[in-house]
């Protein structure tokens, strides 16, 4: 019996020793990581301390070169057009903007002048076309809600909001920002009409707009008709109640149907509220979808000058020179290390 107890004590002692070693090794491992990180930062600081003159010269050379380019380069101006797209026309709009930008890159001045009905000199001033969505989380939620209303419950269960959000693309957002850059600050008002008409004159989108507005008008008329009928029923119900009240004899009367009458009146009131809510939604949708593309904000008549650190050539070339010098010095250091390593072997 005593031998059995001794064996158990030995096993427990061994287990504690193993656990102790494991904990010790774990903390040693964590300590080694922090030590390695510390030495890594020290090496970086030593590298900059040793080569600060070379790095400084590289920054100065890059900044001077950038300043010279900045002086020679003509000023740039930009302006923004905010639009709301309907009938899935965003994809076509993005395609058109990419097309205009490619023409700028290819310096196809003649075609740009023809498309926008401007002179070749004005077309030459165009430098860049870009478009991006105005990211709004509400767009994802409302679009998902609209989807749920149009599909059956079985499909809803198999298509979660997370899946829908992952599939949501830039084309699905409602409002999009079109930016144009030019060397002239007065060219922008001549562009917005052409950009929009390229979409609005599309026969496919026009057909969709007509059909959608026909359906909305039909729904609007039906809701208004239903609302009138409910109001008529409500008025008739009031008259009936008044007639019943007049015909009641004086004395004690217990009206067992009063609760039912109250519930009917609540139902009529609830139906009126529901119809008014649906009518409001349809009216808003009619306003929103009366056009293929709604202009939220036109191009500013005079563009604003593009300035800032991110667009400054001196800053850009200074940083580029610094990076290139660091890579060059690291390459030299690596080369020395490899030579020493080969000698040791």
PDB file of C-alpha atoms in Angstrom, residues 47-48 51 55 58 319-335:
ATOM      1  CA  UNK A  47      21.374  52.012 -39.585  1.00  0.00           C
ATOM      2  CA  UNK A  48      19.882  55.543 -39.701  1.00  0.00           C
ATOM      3  CA  UNK A  51      23.816  56.637 -42.899  1.00  0.00           C
ATOM      4  CA  UNK A  55      19.816  59.710 -46.530  1.00  0.00           C
ATOM      5  CA  UNK A  58      18.973  61.789 -51.086  1.00  0.00           C
ATOM      6  CA  UNK A 319      10.220  60.222 -50.314  1.00  0.00           C
ATOM      7  CA  UNK A 320      11.018  58.232 -53.465  1.00  0.00           C
ATOM      8  CA  UNK A 321      14.724  59.198 -53.216  1.00  0.00           C
ATOM      9  CA  UNK A 322      14.778  58.259 -49.533  1.00  0.00           C
ATOM     10  CA  UNK A 323      13.292  54.819 -50.245  1.00  0.00           C
ATOM     11  CA  UNK A 324      15.692  54.182 -53.131  1.00  0.00           C
ATOM     12  CA  UNK A 325      18.705  55.178 -50.985  1.00  0.00           C
ATOM     13  CA  UNK A 326      17.560  52.878 -48.147  1.00  0.00           C
ATOM     14  CA  UNK A 327      17.167  49.985 -50.593  1.00  0.00           C
ATOM     15  CA  UNK A 328      20.619  50.732 -52.076  1.00  0.00           C
ATOM     16  CA  UNK A 329      22.301  50.776 -48.640  1.00  0.00           C
ATOM     17  CA  UNK A 330      20.505  47.574 -47.599  1.00  0.00           C
ATOM     18  CA  UNK A 331      21.644  45.917 -50.833  1.00  0.00           C
ATOM     19  CA  UNK A 332      25.269  46.880 -50.069  1.00  0.00           C
ATOM     20  CA  UNK A 333      24.922  45.533 -46.519  1.00  0.00           C
ATOM     21  CA  UNK A 334      23.451  42.268 -47.828  1.00  0.00           C
ATOM     22  CA  UNK A 335      26.241  41.944 -50.371  1.00  0.00           C
TER      23      UNK A 335
END
